[in-house]
PDB file of N, CA, C and O in Angstrom:
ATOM      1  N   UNK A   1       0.828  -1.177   0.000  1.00  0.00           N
ATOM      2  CA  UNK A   1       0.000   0.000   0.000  1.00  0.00           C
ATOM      3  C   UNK A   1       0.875   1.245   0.000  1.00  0.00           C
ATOM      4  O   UNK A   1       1.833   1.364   0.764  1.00  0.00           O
ATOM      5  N   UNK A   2       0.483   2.238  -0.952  1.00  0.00           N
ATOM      6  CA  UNK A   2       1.777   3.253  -1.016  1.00  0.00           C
ATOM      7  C   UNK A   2       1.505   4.057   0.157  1.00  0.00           C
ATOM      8  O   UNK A   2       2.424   4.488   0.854  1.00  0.00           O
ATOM      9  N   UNK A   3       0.004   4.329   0.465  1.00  0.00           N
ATOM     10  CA  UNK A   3      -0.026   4.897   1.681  1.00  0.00           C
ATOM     11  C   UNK A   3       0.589   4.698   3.258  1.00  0.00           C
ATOM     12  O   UNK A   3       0.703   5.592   4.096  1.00  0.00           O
ATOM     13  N   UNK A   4       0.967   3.204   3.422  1.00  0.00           N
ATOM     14  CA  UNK A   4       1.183   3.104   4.504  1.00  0.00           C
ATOM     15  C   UNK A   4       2.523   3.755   5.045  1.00  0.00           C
ATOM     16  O   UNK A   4       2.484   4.552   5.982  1.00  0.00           O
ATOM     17  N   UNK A   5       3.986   3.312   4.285  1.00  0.00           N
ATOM     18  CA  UNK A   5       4.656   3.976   5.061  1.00  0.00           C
ATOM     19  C   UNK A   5       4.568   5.375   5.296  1.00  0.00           C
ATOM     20  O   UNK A   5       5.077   5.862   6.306  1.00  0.00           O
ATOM     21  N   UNK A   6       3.995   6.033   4.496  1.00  0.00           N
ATOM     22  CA  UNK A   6       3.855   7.749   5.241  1.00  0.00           C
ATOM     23  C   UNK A   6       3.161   7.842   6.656  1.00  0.00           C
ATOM     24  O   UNK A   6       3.629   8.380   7.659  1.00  0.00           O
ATOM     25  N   UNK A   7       1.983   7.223   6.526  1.00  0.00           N
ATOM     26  CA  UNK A   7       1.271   6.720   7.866  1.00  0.00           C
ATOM     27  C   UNK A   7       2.261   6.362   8.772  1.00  0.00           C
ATOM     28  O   UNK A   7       2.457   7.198   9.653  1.00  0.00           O
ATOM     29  N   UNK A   8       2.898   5.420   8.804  1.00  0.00           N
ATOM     30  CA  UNK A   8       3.671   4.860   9.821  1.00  0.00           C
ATOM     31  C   UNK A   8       4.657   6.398  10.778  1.00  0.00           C
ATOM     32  O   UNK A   8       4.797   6.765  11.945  1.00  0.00           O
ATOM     33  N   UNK A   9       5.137   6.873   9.345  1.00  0.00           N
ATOM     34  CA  UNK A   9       6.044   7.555   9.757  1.00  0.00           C
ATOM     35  C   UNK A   9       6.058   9.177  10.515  1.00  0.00           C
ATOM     36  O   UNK A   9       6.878  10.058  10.777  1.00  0.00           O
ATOM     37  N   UNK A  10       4.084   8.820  10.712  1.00  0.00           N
ATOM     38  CA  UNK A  10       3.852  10.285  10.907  1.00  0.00           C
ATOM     39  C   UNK A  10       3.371  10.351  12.714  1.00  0.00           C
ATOM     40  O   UNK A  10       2.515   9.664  13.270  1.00  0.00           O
ATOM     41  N   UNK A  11       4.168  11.310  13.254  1.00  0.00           N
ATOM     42  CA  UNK A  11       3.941  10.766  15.105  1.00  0.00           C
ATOM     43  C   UNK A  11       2.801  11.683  15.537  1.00  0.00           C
ATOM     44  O   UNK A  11       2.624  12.032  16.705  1.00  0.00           O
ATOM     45  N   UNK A  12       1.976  12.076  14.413  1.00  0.00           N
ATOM     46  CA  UNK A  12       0.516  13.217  14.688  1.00  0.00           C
ATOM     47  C   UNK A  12      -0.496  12.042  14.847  1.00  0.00           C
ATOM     48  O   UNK A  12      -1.443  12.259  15.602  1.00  0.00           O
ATOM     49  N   UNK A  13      -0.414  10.696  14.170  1.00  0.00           N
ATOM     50  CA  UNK A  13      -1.345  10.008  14.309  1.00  0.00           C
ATOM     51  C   UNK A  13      -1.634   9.186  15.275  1.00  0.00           C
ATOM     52  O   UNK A  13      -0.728   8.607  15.875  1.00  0.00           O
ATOM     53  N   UNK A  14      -3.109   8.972  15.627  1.00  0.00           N
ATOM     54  CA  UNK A  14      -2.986   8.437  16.377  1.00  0.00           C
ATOM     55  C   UNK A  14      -3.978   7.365  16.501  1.00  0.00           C
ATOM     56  O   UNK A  14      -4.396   6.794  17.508  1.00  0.00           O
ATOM     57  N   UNK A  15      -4.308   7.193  15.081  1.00  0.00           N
ATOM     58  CA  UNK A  15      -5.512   6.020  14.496  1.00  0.00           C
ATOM     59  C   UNK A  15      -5.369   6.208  13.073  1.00  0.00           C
ATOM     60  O   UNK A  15      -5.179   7.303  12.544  1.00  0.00           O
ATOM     61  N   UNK A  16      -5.491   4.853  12.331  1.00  0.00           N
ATOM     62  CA  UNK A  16      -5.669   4.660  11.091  1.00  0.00           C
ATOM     63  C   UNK A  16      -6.697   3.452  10.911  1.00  0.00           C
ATOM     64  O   UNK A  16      -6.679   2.337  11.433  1.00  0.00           O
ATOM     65  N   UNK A  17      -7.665   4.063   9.945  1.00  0.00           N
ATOM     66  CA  UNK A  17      -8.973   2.795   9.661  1.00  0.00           C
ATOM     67  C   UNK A  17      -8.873   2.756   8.009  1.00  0.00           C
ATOM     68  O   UNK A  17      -9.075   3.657   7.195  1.00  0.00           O
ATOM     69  N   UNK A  18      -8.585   1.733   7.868  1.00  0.00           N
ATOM     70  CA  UNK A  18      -9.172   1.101   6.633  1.00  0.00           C
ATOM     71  C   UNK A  18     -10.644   1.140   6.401  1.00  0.00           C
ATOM     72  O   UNK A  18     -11.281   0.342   7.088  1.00  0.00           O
ATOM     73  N   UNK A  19     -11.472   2.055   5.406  1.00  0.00           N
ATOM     74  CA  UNK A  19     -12.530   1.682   5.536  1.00  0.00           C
ATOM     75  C   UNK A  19     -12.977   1.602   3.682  1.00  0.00           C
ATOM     76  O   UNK A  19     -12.124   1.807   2.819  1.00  0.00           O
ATOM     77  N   UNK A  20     -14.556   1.245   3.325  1.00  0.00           N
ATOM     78  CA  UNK A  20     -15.406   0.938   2.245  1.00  0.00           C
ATOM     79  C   UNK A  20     -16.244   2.300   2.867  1.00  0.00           C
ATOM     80  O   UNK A  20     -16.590   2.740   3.964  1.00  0.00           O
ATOM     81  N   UNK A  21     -16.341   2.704   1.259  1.00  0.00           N
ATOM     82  CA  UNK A  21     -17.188   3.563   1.248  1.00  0.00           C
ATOM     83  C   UNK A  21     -16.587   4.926   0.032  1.00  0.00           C
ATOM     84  O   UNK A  21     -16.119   4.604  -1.060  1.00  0.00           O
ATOM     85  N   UNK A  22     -16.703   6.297   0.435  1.00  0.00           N
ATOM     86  CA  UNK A  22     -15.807   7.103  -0.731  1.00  0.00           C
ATOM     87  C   UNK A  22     -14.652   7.460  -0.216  1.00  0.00           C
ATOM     88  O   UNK A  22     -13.764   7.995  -0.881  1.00  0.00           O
ATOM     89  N   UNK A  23     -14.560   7.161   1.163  1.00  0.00           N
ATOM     90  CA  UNK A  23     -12.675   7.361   1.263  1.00  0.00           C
ATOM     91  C   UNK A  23     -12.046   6.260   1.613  1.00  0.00           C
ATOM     92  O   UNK A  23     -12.578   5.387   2.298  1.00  0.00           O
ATOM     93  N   UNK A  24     -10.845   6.205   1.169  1.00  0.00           N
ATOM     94  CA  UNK A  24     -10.279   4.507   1.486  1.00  0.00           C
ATOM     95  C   UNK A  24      -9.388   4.754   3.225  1.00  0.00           C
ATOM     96  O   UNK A  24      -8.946   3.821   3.895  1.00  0.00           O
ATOM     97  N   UNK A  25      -9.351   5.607   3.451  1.00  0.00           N
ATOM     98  CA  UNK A  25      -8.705   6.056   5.075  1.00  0.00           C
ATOM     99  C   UNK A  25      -9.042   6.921   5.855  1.00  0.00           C
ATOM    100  O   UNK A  25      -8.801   8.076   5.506  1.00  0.00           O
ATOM    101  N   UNK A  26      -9.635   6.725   7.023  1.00  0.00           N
ATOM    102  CA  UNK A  26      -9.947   7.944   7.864  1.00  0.00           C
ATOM    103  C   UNK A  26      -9.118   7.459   8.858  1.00  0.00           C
ATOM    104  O   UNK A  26      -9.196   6.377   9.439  1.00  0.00           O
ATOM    105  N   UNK A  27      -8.155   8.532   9.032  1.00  0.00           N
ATOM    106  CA  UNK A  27      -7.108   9.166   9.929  1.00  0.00           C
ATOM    107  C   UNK A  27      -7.521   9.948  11.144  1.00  0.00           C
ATOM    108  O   UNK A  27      -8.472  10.707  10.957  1.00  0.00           O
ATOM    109  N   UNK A  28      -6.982   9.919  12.401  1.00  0.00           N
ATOM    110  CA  UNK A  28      -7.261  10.541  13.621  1.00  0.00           C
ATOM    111  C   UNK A  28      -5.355  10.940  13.957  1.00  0.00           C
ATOM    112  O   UNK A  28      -4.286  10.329  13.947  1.00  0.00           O
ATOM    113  N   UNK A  29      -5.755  12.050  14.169  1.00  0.00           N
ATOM    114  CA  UNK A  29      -4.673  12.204  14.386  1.00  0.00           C
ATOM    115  C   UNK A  29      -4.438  13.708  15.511  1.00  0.00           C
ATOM    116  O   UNK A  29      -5.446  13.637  16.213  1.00  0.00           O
ATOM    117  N   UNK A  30      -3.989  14.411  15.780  1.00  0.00           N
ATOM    118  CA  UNK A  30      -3.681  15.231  17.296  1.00  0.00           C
ATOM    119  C   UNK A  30      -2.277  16.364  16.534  1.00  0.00           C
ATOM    120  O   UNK A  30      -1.096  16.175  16.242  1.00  0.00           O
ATOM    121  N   UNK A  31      -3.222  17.527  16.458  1.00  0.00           N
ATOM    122  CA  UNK A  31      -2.040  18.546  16.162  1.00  0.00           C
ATOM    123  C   UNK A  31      -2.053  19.627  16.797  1.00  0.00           C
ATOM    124  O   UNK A  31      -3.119  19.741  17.403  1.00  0.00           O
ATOM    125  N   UNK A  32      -1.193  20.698  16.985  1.00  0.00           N
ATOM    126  CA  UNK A  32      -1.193  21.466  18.080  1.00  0.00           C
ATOM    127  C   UNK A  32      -1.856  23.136  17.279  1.00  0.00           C
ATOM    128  O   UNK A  32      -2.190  24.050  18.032  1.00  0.00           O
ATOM    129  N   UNK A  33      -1.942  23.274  15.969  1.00  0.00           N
ATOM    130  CA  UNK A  33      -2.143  24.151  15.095  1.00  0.00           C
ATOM    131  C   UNK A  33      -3.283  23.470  14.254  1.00  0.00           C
ATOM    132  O   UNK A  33      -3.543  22.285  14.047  1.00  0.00           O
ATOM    133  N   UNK A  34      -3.880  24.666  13.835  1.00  0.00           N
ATOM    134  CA  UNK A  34      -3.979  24.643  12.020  1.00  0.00           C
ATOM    135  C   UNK A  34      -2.927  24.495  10.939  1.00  0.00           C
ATOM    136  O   UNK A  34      -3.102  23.858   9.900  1.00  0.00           O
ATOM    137  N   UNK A  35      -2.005  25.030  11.219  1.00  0.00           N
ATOM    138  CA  UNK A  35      -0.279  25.410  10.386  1.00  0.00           C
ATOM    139  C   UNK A  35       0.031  24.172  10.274  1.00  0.00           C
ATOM    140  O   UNK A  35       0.260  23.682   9.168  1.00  0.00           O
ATOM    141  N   UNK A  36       0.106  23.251  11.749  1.00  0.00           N
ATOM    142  CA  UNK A  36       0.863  21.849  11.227  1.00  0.00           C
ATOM    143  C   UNK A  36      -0.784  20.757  10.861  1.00  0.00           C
ATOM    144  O   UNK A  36      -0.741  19.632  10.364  1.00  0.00           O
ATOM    145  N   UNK A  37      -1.900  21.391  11.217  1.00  0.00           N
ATOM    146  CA  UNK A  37      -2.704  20.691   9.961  1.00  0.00           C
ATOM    147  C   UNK A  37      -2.806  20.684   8.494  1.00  0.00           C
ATOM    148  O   UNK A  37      -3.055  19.706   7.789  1.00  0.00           O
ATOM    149  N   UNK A  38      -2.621  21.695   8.181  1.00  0.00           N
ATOM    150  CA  UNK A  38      -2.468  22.429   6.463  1.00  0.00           C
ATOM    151  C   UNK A  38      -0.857  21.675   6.282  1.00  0.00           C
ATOM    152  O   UNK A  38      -0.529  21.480   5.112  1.00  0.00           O
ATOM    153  N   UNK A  39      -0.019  21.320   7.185  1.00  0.00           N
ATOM    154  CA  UNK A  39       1.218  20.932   6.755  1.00  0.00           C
ATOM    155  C   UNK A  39       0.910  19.346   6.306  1.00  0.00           C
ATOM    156  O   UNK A  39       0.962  18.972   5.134  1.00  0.00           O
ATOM    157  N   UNK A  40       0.587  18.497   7.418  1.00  0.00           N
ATOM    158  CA  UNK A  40      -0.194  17.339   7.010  1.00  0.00           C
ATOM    159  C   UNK A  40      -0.973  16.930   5.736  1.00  0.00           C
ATOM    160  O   UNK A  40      -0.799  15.879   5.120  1.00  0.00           O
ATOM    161  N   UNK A  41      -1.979  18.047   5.385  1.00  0.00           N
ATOM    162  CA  UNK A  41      -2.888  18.028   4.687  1.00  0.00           C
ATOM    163  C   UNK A  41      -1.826  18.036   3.217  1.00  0.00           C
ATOM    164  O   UNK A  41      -2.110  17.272   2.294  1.00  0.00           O
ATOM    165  N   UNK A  42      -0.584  18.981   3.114  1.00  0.00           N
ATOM    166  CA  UNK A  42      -0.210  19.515   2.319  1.00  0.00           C
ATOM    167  C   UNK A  42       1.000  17.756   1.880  1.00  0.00           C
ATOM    168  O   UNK A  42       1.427  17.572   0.740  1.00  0.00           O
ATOM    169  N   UNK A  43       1.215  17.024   2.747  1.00  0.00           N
ATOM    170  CA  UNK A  43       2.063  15.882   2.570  1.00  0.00           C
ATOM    171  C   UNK A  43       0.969  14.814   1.655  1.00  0.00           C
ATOM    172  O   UNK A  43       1.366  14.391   0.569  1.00  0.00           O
ATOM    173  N   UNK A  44      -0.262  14.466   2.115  1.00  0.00           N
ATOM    174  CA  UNK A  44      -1.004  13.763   2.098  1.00  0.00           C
ATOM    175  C   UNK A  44      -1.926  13.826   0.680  1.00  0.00           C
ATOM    176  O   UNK A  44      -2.640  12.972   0.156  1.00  0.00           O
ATOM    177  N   UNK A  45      -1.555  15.391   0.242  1.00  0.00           N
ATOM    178  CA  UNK A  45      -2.247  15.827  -1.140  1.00  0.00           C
ATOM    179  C   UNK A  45      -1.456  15.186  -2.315  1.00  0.00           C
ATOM    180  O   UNK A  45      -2.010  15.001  -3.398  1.00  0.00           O
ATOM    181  N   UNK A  46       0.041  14.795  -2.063  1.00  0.00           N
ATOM    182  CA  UNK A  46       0.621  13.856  -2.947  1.00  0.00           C
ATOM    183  C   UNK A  46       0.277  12.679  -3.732  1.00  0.00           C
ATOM    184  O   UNK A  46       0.518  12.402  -4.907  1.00  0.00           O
ATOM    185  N   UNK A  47      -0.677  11.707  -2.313  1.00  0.00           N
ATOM    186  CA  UNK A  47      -0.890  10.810  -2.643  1.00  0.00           C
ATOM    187  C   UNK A  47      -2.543  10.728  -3.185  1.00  0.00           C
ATOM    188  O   UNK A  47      -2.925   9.611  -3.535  1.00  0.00           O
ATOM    189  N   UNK A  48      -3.593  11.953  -3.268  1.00  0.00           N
ATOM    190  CA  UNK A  48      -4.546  12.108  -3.885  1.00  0.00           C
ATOM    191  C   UNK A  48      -5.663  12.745  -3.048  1.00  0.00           C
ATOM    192  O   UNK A  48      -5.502  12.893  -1.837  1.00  0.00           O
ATOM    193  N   UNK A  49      -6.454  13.013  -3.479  1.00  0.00           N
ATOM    194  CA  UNK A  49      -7.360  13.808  -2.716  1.00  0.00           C
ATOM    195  C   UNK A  49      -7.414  13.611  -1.000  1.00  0.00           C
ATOM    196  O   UNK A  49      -7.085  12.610  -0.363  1.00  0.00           O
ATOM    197  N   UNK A  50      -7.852  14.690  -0.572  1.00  0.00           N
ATOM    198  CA  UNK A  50      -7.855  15.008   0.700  1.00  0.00           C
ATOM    199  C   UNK A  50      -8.725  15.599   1.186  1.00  0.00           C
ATOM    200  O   UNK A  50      -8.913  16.778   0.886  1.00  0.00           O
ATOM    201  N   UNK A  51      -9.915  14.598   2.547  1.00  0.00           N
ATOM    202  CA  UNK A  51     -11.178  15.449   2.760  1.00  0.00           C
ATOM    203  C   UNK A  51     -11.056  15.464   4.388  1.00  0.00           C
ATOM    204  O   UNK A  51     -11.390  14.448   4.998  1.00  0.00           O
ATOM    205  N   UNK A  52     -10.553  16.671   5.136  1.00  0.00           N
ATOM    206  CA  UNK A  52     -11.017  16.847   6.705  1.00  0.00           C
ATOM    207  C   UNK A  52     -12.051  17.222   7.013  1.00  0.00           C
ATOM    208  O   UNK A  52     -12.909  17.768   6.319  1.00  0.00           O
ATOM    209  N   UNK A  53     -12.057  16.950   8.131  1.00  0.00           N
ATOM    210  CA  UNK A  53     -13.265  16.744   9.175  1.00  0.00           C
ATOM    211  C   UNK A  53     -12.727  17.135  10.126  1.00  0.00           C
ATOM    212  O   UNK A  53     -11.514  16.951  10.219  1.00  0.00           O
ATOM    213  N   UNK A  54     -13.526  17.892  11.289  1.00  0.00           N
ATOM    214  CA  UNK A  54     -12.732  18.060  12.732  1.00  0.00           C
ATOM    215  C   UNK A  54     -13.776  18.000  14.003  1.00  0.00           C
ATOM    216  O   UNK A  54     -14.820  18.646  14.085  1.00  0.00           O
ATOM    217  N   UNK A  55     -13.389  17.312  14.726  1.00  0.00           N
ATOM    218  CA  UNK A  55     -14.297  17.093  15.411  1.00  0.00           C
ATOM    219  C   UNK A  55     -14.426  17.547  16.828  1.00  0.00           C
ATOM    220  O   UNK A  55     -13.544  17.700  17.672  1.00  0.00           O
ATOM    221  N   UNK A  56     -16.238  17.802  16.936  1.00  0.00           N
ATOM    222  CA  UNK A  56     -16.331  19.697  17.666  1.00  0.00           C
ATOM    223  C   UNK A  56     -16.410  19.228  18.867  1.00  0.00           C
ATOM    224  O   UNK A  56     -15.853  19.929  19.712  1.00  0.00           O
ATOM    225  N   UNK A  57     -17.230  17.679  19.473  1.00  0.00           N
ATOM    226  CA  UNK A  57     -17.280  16.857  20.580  1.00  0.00           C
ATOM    227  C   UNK A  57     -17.490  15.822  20.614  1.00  0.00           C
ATOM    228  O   UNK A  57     -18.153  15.406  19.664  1.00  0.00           O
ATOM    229  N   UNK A  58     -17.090  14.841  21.642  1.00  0.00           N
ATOM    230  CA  UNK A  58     -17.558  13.543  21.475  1.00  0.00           C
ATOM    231  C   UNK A  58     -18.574  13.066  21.783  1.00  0.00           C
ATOM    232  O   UNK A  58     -18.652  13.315  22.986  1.00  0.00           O
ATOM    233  N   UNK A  59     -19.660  12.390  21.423  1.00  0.00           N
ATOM    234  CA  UNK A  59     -20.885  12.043  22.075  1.00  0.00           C
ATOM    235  C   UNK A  59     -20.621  10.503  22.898  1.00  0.00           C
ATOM    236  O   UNK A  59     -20.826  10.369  24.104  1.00  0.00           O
ATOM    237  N   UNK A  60     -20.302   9.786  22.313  1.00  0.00           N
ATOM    238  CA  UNK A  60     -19.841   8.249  22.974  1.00  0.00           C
ATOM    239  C   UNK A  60     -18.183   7.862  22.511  1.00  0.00           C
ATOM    240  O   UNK A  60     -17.697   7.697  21.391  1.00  0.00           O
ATOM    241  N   UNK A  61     -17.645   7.808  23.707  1.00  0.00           N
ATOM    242  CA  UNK A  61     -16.336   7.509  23.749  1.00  0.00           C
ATOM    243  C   UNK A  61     -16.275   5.722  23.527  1.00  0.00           C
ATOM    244  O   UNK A  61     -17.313   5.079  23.373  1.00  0.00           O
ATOM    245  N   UNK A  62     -15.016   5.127  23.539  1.00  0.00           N
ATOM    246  CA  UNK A  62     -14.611   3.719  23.451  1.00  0.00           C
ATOM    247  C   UNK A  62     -15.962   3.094  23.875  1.00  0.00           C
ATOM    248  O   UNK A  62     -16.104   3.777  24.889  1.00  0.00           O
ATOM    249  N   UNK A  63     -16.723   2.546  23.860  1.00  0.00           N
ATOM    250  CA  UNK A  63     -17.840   1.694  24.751  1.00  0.00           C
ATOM    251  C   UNK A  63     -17.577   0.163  24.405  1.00  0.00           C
ATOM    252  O   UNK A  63     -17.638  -0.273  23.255  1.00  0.00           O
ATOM    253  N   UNK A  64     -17.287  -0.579  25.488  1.00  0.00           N
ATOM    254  CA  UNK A  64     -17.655  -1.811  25.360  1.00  0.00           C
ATOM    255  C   UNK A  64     -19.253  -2.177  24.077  1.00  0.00           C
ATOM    256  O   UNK A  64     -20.194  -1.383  24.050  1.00  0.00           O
ATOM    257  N   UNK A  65     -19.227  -3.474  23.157  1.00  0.00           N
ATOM    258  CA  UNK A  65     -20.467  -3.635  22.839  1.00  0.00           C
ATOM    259  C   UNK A  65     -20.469  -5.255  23.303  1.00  0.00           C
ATOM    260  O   UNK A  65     -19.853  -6.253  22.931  1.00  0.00           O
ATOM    261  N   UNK A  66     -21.751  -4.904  24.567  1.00  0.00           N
ATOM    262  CA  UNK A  66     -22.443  -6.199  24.439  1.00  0.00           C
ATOM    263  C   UNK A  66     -22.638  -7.376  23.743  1.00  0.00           C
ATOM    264  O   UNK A  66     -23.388  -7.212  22.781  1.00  0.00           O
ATOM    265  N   UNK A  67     -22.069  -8.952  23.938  1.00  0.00           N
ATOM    266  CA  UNK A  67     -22.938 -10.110  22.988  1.00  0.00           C
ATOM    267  C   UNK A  67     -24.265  -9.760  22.708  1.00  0.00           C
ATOM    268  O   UNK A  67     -24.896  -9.502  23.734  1.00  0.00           O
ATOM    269  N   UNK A  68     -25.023  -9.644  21.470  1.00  0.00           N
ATOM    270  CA  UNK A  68     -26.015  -9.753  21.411  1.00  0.00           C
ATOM    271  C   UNK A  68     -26.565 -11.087  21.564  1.00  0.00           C
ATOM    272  O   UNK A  68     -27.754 -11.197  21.861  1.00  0.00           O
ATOM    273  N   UNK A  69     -25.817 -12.147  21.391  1.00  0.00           N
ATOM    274  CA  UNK A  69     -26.676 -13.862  21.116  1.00  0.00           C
ATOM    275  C   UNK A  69     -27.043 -13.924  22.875  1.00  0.00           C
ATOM    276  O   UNK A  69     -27.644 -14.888  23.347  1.00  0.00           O
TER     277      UNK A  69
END
């Protein structure tokens, strides 16, 4: 995957998901600026489009999920 080693090599992150759907990666990651977000953003535009999101609060953190059977 050409994406991964950049991923690996980046110490802002702090989650990577493989997912289906219209983006093939949603990234979590922890920056102290906008400046070193637009810097990120600006590495990541190499490898093809680029859509953020930022997120304003959490509603449900980690939760255990119940067996349903």
């Amino acid at each position: 995957m050409i994406i991964a080693k950049p991923l690996q090599k980046s110490d802002s992150l702090s989650g990577c998901h493989r997912v289906v759907g219209n983006e093939c990666y949603i990234l979590k990651a922890v920056l102290p600026s906008m400046q070193h977000l637009e810097g990120m953003m600006e590495r990541f535009l190499q490898l093809g489009a680029v859509e953020v999101s930022i997120i304003l609060s959490t509603v449900v953190t980690d939760k255990a999920i119940q067996n349903q059977s």
